[in-house]
mmCIF file of C-alpha atoms in Angstrom:
data_model
loop_
_atom_site.group_PDB
_atom_site.id
_atom_site.type_symbol
_atom_site.label_atom_id
_atom_site.label_comp_id
_atom_site.label_asym_id
_atom_site.label_seq_id
_atom_site.Cartn_x
_atom_site.Cartn_y
_atom_site.Cartn_z
ATOM 1 C CA MET A 17 112.082 97.463 102.413
ATOM 2 C CA THR A 18 114.008 99.051 99.566
ATOM 3 C CA LYS A 19 113.080 97.674 96.172
ATOM 4 C CA TYR A 20 115.659 97.318 93.428
ATOM 5 C CA LEU A 21 114.781 96.880 89.770
ATOM 6 C CA ASN A 22 116.681 94.099 88.046
ATOM 7 C CA LYS A 23 116.711 92.051 84.851
ATOM 8 C CA ASP A 24 114.040 89.719 86.231
ATOM 9 C CA THR A 25 111.591 92.440 87.289
ATOM 10 C CA ILE A 26 108.193 91.699 85.739
ATOM 11 C CA VAL A 27 106.591 94.666 83.983
ATOM 12 C CA CYS A 28 102.886 95.480 83.731
ATOM 13 C CA MET A 29 101.382 98.529 82.088
ATOM 14 C CA SER A 30 98.263 100.349 80.931
ATOM 15 C CA LEU A 31 97.170 101.939 77.663
ATOM 16 C CA ALA A 32 94.732 104.849 77.731
ATOM 17 C CA ALA A 33 93.996 107.948 75.691
ATOM 18 C CA ARG A 34 94.539 110.030 78.836
ATOM 19 C CA PRO A 35 96.603 108.060 81.365
ATOM 20 C CA SER A 36 96.199 108.752 85.075
ATOM 21 C CA ASN A 37 98.346 107.888 88.070
ATOM 22 C CA PHE A 38 95.641 105.749 89.698
ATOM 23 C CA GLY A 39 96.649 102.365 88.274
ATOM 24 C CA THR A 40 100.355 103.084 88.595
ATOM 25 C CA ARG A 41 100.045 104.013 92.259
ATOM 26 C CA PHE A 42 97.577 101.201 93.034
ATOM 27 C CA HIS A 43 99.577 98.348 91.520
ATOM 28 C CA ASN A 44 103.006 99.544 92.644
ATOM 29 C CA TYR A 45 101.705 100.049 96.196
ATOM 30 C CA LEU A 46 100.591 96.419 96.293
ATOM 31 C CA TYR A 47 103.807 95.164 94.689
ATOM 32 C CA ASP A 48 105.805 96.885 97.435
ATOM 33 C CA ALA A 49 103.500 95.795 100.249
ATOM 34 C CA LEU A 50 103.577 92.163 99.121
ATOM 35 C CA ASP A 51 107.289 92.192 98.203
ATOM 36 C CA LEU A 52 106.640 91.261 94.560
ATOM 37 C CA ASP A 53 109.304 91.905 91.937
ATOM 38 C CA TYR A 54 106.944 93.781 89.608
ATOM 39 C CA LEU A 55 106.775 97.276 88.116
ATOM 40 C CA TYR A 56 103.727 99.089 86.693
ATOM 41 C CA LYS A 57 103.763 102.051 84.286
ATOM 42 C CA ALA A 58 101.014 103.933 82.437
ATOM 43 C CA PHE A 59 101.291 104.755 78.712
ATOM 44 C CA THR A 60 99.318 106.261 75.869
ATOM 45 C CA THR A 61 99.801 105.589 72.161
ATOM 46 C CA LYS A 62 98.829 106.638 68.660
ATOM 47 C CA ASP A 63 99.949 103.252 67.354
ATOM 48 C CA LEU A 64 97.814 100.649 69.111
ATOM 49 C CA LYS A 65 98.894 97.813 66.840
ATOM 50 C CA GLY A 66 102.547 98.581 67.547
ATOM 51 C CA ALA A 67 101.899 98.891 71.279
ATOM 52 C CA ILE A 68 100.167 95.503 71.485
ATOM 53 C CA ALA A 69 102.958 93.955 69.423
ATOM 54 C CA GLY A 70 105.377 95.435 71.961
ATOM 55 C CA VAL A 71 103.484 93.847 74.847
ATOM 56 C CA ARG A 72 103.907 90.474 73.146
ATOM 57 C CA ALA A 73 107.496 90.915 71.979
ATOM 58 C CA LEU A 74 108.890 92.375 75.194
ATOM 59 C CA GLY A 75 107.177 89.962 77.550
ATOM 60 C CA ILE A 76 105.045 92.586 79.294
ATOM 61 C CA ARG A 77 103.069 90.437 81.739
ATOM 62 C CA GLY A 78 99.866 92.463 81.892
ATOM 63 C CA CYS A 79 98.322 95.407 80.112
ATOM 64 C CA ALA A 80 95.240 97.334 81.235
ATOM 65 C CA ILE A 81 93.184 98.752 78.367
ATOM 66 C CA SER A 82 91.106 101.915 78.711
ATOM 67 C CA MET A 83 89.075 104.168 76.420
ATOM 68 C CA PRO A 84 89.187 104.292 73.444
ATOM 69 C CA PHE A 85 91.052 101.008 72.865
ATOM 70 C CA LYS A 86 88.734 98.442 74.510
ATOM 71 C CA GLU A 87 87.258 97.145 71.251
ATOM 72 C CA GLU A 88 89.908 98.221 68.760
ATOM 73 C CA CYS A 89 92.547 95.938 70.306
ATOM 74 C CA ILE A 90 90.533 92.721 69.931
ATOM 75 C CA PRO A 91 91.815 91.626 66.480
ATOM 76 C CA MET A 92 95.381 91.838 67.814
ATOM 77 C CA LEU A 93 94.844 89.278 70.587
ATOM 78 C CA ASP A 94 94.967 85.473 70.693
ATOM 79 C CA GLU A 95 92.008 84.632 72.929
ATOM 80 C CA LEU A 96 89.086 86.274 74.699
ATOM 81 C CA ASP A 97 88.057 85.008 78.112
ATOM 82 C CA ALA A 98 84.298 84.569 78.565
ATOM 83 C CA SER A 99 84.163 87.884 80.443
ATOM 84 C CA ALA A 100 85.483 89.762 77.397
ATOM 85 C CA ARG A 101 83.847 87.589 74.753
ATOM 86 C CA ALA A 102 80.367 88.074 76.198
ATOM 87 C CA ILE A 103 80.498 91.831 75.694
ATOM 88 C CA ASN A 104 83.141 92.024 72.953
ATOM 89 C CA SER A 105 85.167 94.483 75.005
ATOM 90 C CA VAL A 106 88.584 94.188 76.659
ATOM 91 C CA ASN A 107 90.102 95.988 79.623
ATOM 92 C CA THR A 108 92.830 93.511 80.592
ATOM 93 C CA ILE A 109 95.453 91.578 78.623
ATOM 94 C CA VAL A 110 97.530 88.822 80.205
ATOM 95 C CA ASN A 111 100.675 87.729 78.379
ATOM 96 C CA THR A 112 101.807 84.149 78.988
ATOM 97 C CA ASP A 113 104.933 83.342 76.971
ATOM 98 C CA GLY A 114 103.768 85.536 74.091
ATOM 99 C CA TYR A 115 100.147 84.338 74.133
ATOM 100 C CA LEU A 116 97.787 87.258 74.738
ATOM 101 C CA LYS A 117 94.521 86.433 76.504
ATOM 102 C CA ALA A 118 91.981 89.174 77.160
ATOM 103 C CA TYR A 119 89.559 89.679 80.045
ATOM 104 C CA ASN A 120 87.063 92.286 81.191
ATOM 105 C CA THR A 121 87.189 93.110 84.900
ATOM 106 C CA ASP A 122 84.987 96.212 84.432
ATOM 107 C CA TYR A 123 81.950 93.920 84.516
ATOM 108 C CA ILE A 124 82.999 92.520 87.906
ATOM 109 C CA ALA A 125 83.402 96.029 89.315
ATOM 110 C CA ILE A 126 80.029 97.260 88.061
ATOM 111 C CA ALA A 127 78.188 94.162 89.307
ATOM 112 C CA THR A 128 79.932 94.362 92.684
ATOM 113 C CA LEU A 129 78.984 98.013 93.217
ATOM 114 C CA LEU A 130 75.348 97.598 92.178
ATOM 115 C CA LYS A 131 75.077 94.877 94.811
ATOM 116 C CA GLN A 132 77.133 96.727 97.410
ATOM 117 C CA TYR A 133 74.930 99.824 97.184
ATOM 118 C CA ASN A 134 71.740 97.722 97.114
ATOM 119 C CA VAL A 135 70.419 99.501 94.035
ATOM 120 C CA PRO A 136 66.848 98.175 93.569
ATOM 121 C CA THR A 137 66.470 96.226 90.350
ATOM 122 C CA ASP A 138 63.005 97.676 89.780
ATOM 123 C CA TYR A 139 64.565 101.116 89.276
ATOM 124 C CA SER A 140 64.362 102.513 85.758
ATOM 125 C CA PHE A 141 67.733 103.591 84.402
ATOM 126 C CA ALA A 142 69.424 105.559 81.642
ATOM 127 C CA LEU A 143 72.893 104.467 80.587
ATOM 128 C CA HIS A 144 74.709 107.208 78.661
ATOM 129 C CA GLY A 145 77.166 105.715 76.164
ATOM 130 C CA SER A 146 77.523 102.724 73.851
ATOM 131 C CA GLY A 147 81.260 101.994 73.857
ATOM 132 C CA GLY A 148 83.291 99.303 75.590
ATOM 133 C CA MET A 149 82.611 100.434 79.150
ATOM 134 C CA ALA A 150 78.905 100.899 78.404
ATOM 135 C CA LYS A 151 78.802 97.286 77.224
ATOM 136 C CA ALA A 152 80.164 96.100 80.567
ATOM 137 C CA VAL A 153 77.634 98.239 82.431
ATOM 138 C CA ALA A 154 74.680 97.088 80.301
ATOM 139 C CA CYS A 155 75.624 93.433 80.748
ATOM 140 C CA ALA A 156 75.959 93.854 84.528
ATOM 141 C CA LEU A 157 72.574 95.595 84.714
ATOM 142 C CA LYS A 158 70.912 92.844 82.712
ATOM 143 C CA ASP A 159 72.481 90.083 84.785
ATOM 144 C CA ALA A 160 71.497 91.854 88.012
ATOM 145 C CA GLY A 161 67.847 91.801 86.938
ATOM 146 C CA PHE A 162 67.202 95.367 85.755
ATOM 147 C CA LYS A 163 64.442 95.385 83.138
ATOM 148 C CA LYS A 164 63.329 98.952 82.472
ATOM 149 C CA GLY A 165 66.254 100.788 80.954
ATOM 150 C CA PHE A 166 67.422 103.039 78.170
ATOM 151 C CA ILE A 167 70.708 103.140 76.284
ATOM 152 C CA VAL A 168 71.221 106.812 75.469
ATOM 153 C CA ALA A 169 73.694 107.265 72.629
ATOM 154 C CA LYS A 170 74.000 109.542 69.613
ATOM 155 C CA ASN A 171 75.674 106.800 67.603
ATOM 156 C CA GLU A 172 72.858 105.337 65.513
ATOM 157 C CA LYS A 173 74.720 102.063 64.987
ATOM 158 C CA THR A 174 76.235 101.119 68.350
ATOM 159 C CA GLY A 175 73.400 102.569 70.445
ATOM 160 C CA PRO A 176 70.576 100.442 68.997
ATOM 161 C CA GLU A 177 72.878 97.386 68.812
ATOM 162 C CA LEU A 178 73.719 97.591 72.512
ATOM 163 C CA ALA A 179 70.089 98.153 73.494
ATOM 164 C CA LYS A 180 68.912 95.195 71.419
ATOM 165 C CA LEU A 181 71.653 92.924 72.758
ATOM 166 C CA TYR A 182 70.409 93.251 76.335
ATOM 167 C CA GLY A 183 66.705 93.892 75.766
ATOM 168 C CA PHE A 184 66.671 97.586 76.626
ATOM 169 C CA GLU A 185 65.429 100.605 74.649
ATOM 170 C CA TRP A 186 67.603 102.982 72.653
ATOM 171 C CA ARG A 187 67.200 106.737 72.723
ATOM 172 C CA LYS A 188 69.318 109.254 70.874
ATOM 173 C CA ASP A 189 69.007 111.721 73.756
ATOM 174 C CA MET A 190 67.416 112.122 77.186
ATOM 175 C CA THR A 191 64.276 113.917 75.996
ATOM 176 C CA ASP A 192 61.316 113.031 78.273
ATOM 177 C CA LEU A 193 63.429 110.608 80.323
ATOM 178 C CA ASN A 194 63.625 110.937 84.119
ATOM 179 C CA PRO A 195 64.797 107.539 85.385
ATOM 180 C CA ASP A 196 65.669 106.523 88.936
ATOM 181 C CA LEU A 197 69.249 105.526 88.114
ATOM 182 C CA LEU A 198 71.604 107.556 85.910
ATOM 183 C CA ILE A 199 74.861 106.007 84.683
ATOM 184 C CA ASN A 200 77.526 107.883 82.750
ATOM 185 C CA ALA A 201 79.782 105.672 80.621
ATOM 186 C CA THR A 202 81.049 108.410 78.293
ATOM 187 C CA PRO A 203 84.167 110.631 78.536
ATOM 188 C CA ILE A 204 81.998 113.612 79.551
ATOM 189 C CA GLY A 205 83.485 115.046 82.732
ATOM 190 C CA MET A 206 86.861 113.357 82.250
ATOM 191 C CA SER A 207 89.987 115.393 82.951
ATOM 192 C CA GLY A 208 91.853 116.643 79.899
ATOM 193 C CA GLY A 209 88.957 116.311 77.479
ATOM 194 C CA ALA A 210 86.899 118.896 75.652
ATOM 195 C CA ASP A 211 83.894 118.076 77.881
ATOM 196 C CA ALA A 212 85.761 118.042 81.197
ATOM 197 C CA GLU A 213 83.554 120.730 82.739
ATOM 198 C CA LYS A 214 80.240 119.418 81.457
ATOM 199 C CA LEU A 215 77.487 117.406 83.129
ATOM 200 C CA SER A 216 76.630 114.147 81.390
ATOM 201 C CA PHE A 217 72.986 114.603 82.483
ATOM 202 C CA SER A 218 70.980 117.756 83.081
ATOM 203 C CA GLU A 219 70.489 119.159 86.569
ATOM 204 C CA GLN A 220 66.774 118.440 86.271
ATOM 205 C CA GLN A 221 67.460 114.773 85.487
ATOM 206 C CA VAL A 222 69.869 114.482 88.409
ATOM 207 C CA ASN A 223 67.325 116.142 90.701
ATOM 208 C CA HIS A 224 64.724 113.540 89.740
ATOM 209 C CA ALA A 225 67.035 110.509 90.000
ATOM 210 C CA LYS A 226 67.675 108.537 93.176
ATOM 211 C CA VAL A 227 71.134 107.107 92.356
ATOM 212 C CA ILE A 228 73.943 108.556 90.224
ATOM 213 C CA PHE A 229 76.589 106.157 88.934
ATOM 214 C CA GLU A 230 79.640 107.875 87.440
ATOM 215 C CA VAL A 231 82.022 105.519 85.630
ATOM 216 C CA VAL A 232 84.632 108.213 84.873
ATOM 217 C CA ALA A 233 87.474 107.825 87.395
ATOM 218 C CA LEU A 234 89.535 110.942 86.613
ATOM 219 C CA PRO A 235 89.020 113.338 88.292
ATOM 220 C CA ALA A 236 87.848 111.588 91.446
ATOM 221 C CA GLU A 237 84.973 114.087 91.626
ATOM 222 C CA THR A 238 83.548 114.925 88.199
ATOM 223 C CA PRO A 239 81.046 117.760 87.624
ATOM 224 C CA LEU A 240 78.282 115.139 87.696
ATOM 225 C CA LEU A 241 79.385 113.814 91.087
ATOM 226 C CA LYS A 242 79.805 117.308 92.542
ATOM 227 C CA TYR A 243 76.293 118.295 91.556
ATOM 228 C CA ALA A 244 74.758 114.985 92.651
ATOM 229 C CA LYS A 245 76.408 115.261 96.064
ATOM 230 C CA SER A 246 75.147 118.829 96.440
ATOM 231 C CA GLN A 247 71.643 117.428 95.977
ATOM 232 C CA ASN A 248 72.266 114.665 98.543
ATOM 233 C CA LYS A 249 71.919 111.896 95.985
ATOM 234 C CA THR A 250 73.347 108.420 96.466
ATOM 235 C CA VAL A 251 76.483 108.363 94.315
ATOM 236 C CA ILE A 252 78.668 105.533 93.049
ATOM 237 C CA THR A 253 82.030 106.768 91.801
ATOM 238 C CA GLY A 254 84.396 105.932 88.994
ATOM 239 C CA SER A 255 87.268 105.651 91.446
ATOM 240 C CA GLU A 256 85.375 102.803 93.140
ATOM 241 C CA VAL A 257 84.954 101.099 89.774
ATOM 242 C CA PHE A 258 88.623 101.593 88.986
ATOM 243 C CA ALA A 259 89.812 100.166 92.299
ATOM 244 C CA ILE A 260 87.719 96.994 92.099
ATOM 245 C CA GLN A 261 88.554 96.256 88.473
ATOM 246 C CA ALA A 262 92.222 97.010 89.199
ATOM 247 C CA VAL A 263 92.483 94.483 92.019
ATOM 248 C CA GLU A 264 91.001 91.823 89.722
ATOM 249 C CA GLN A 265 93.688 92.734 87.181
ATOM 250 C CA PHE A 266 96.306 92.484 89.914
ATOM 251 C CA VAL A 267 95.201 88.924 90.664
ATOM 252 C CA LEU A 268 95.335 87.983 86.973
ATOM 253 C CA TYR A 269 98.855 89.385 86.623
ATOM 254 C CA THR A 270 100.384 88.057 89.842
ATOM 255 C CA GLY A 271 98.230 85.166 91.053
ATOM 256 C CA VAL A 272 98.058 86.899 94.456
ATOM 257 C CA ARG A 273 94.886 88.351 96.002
ATOM 258 C CA PRO A 274 95.493 91.043 98.649
ATOM 259 C CA ASP A 275 93.269 90.991 101.701
ATOM 260 C CA ASP A 276 90.548 93.628 102.016
ATOM 261 C CA GLU A 277 92.511 95.836 104.405
ATOM 262 C CA LEU A 278 95.476 96.025 102.036
ATOM 263 C CA PHE A 279 93.157 96.581 99.071
ATOM 264 C CA GLN A 280 91.548 99.549 100.838
ATOM 265 C CA GLN A 281 94.975 100.983 101.693
ATOM 266 C CA ALA A 282 96.099 100.706 98.067
ATOM 267 C CA ALA A 283 92.883 102.281 96.778
ATOM 268 C CA LYS A 284 93.215 105.200 99.212
ATOM 269 C CA TYR A 285 96.862 105.736 98.231
ATOM 270 C CA ALA A 286 95.945 105.625 94.532
ATOM 271 C CA ARG A 287 93.145 108.179 94.904
ATOM 272 C CA GLN A 288 95.468 110.645 96.646
ATOM 273 C CA GLY A 289 97.685 110.952 93.587
ATOM 274 C CA ALA A 290 95.304 110.226 90.723
#
């Protein structure tokens, strides 16, 4: 059917340092398929406080939050759901009559994929990063039962704090580490960044590992994923993370859960134009 925007159309959005088309295509595909009077648009900002105030003032129903705003936005919100409060990181804001409640659907996506790929919990791992997404990953690993792991982060404040929070070890770099599972939760390999062409782990480390988990969703195939695939490693992709966390956001915004077939169609459509 033909969709017409009108004064009652409900608007949702995203805020990211480097917006992609994935969320816009994913959500709008589902809105059209389910005949929902919604519109989704991606934004970036240099004025986060003003942007969040705009979400509240203009009645924006939902706002996805990506790097580097996941922690910075917290003081501007009214309530943290348990999913966001547990890791002090936000990726979803729901606006109900001007009341902004925050959630974290990244955790759900990470936990779902670890289970879906049957990653053994006795694997050792190295998680690269200590920001908002890394918090979601570390929490999911801990809850899944992983015990032998390293938080690898140059930041001498957030790295040790994250490791201590979940009972893992902190390392400033990957020296002498060759774990079974490698997880990148940094912007290394992300399109548009200074490190877009770099590997987040060395080739030797990838060669030794059994599973490579790339959290970066843009591009769909980062340098890390390309190399890991060339070595026939099991890979879990950022686009998979993005799709699962996005459908959980969709449910929070609309109250409607698409069936699995429709979800897969929306994810495929989103990947084609991301």
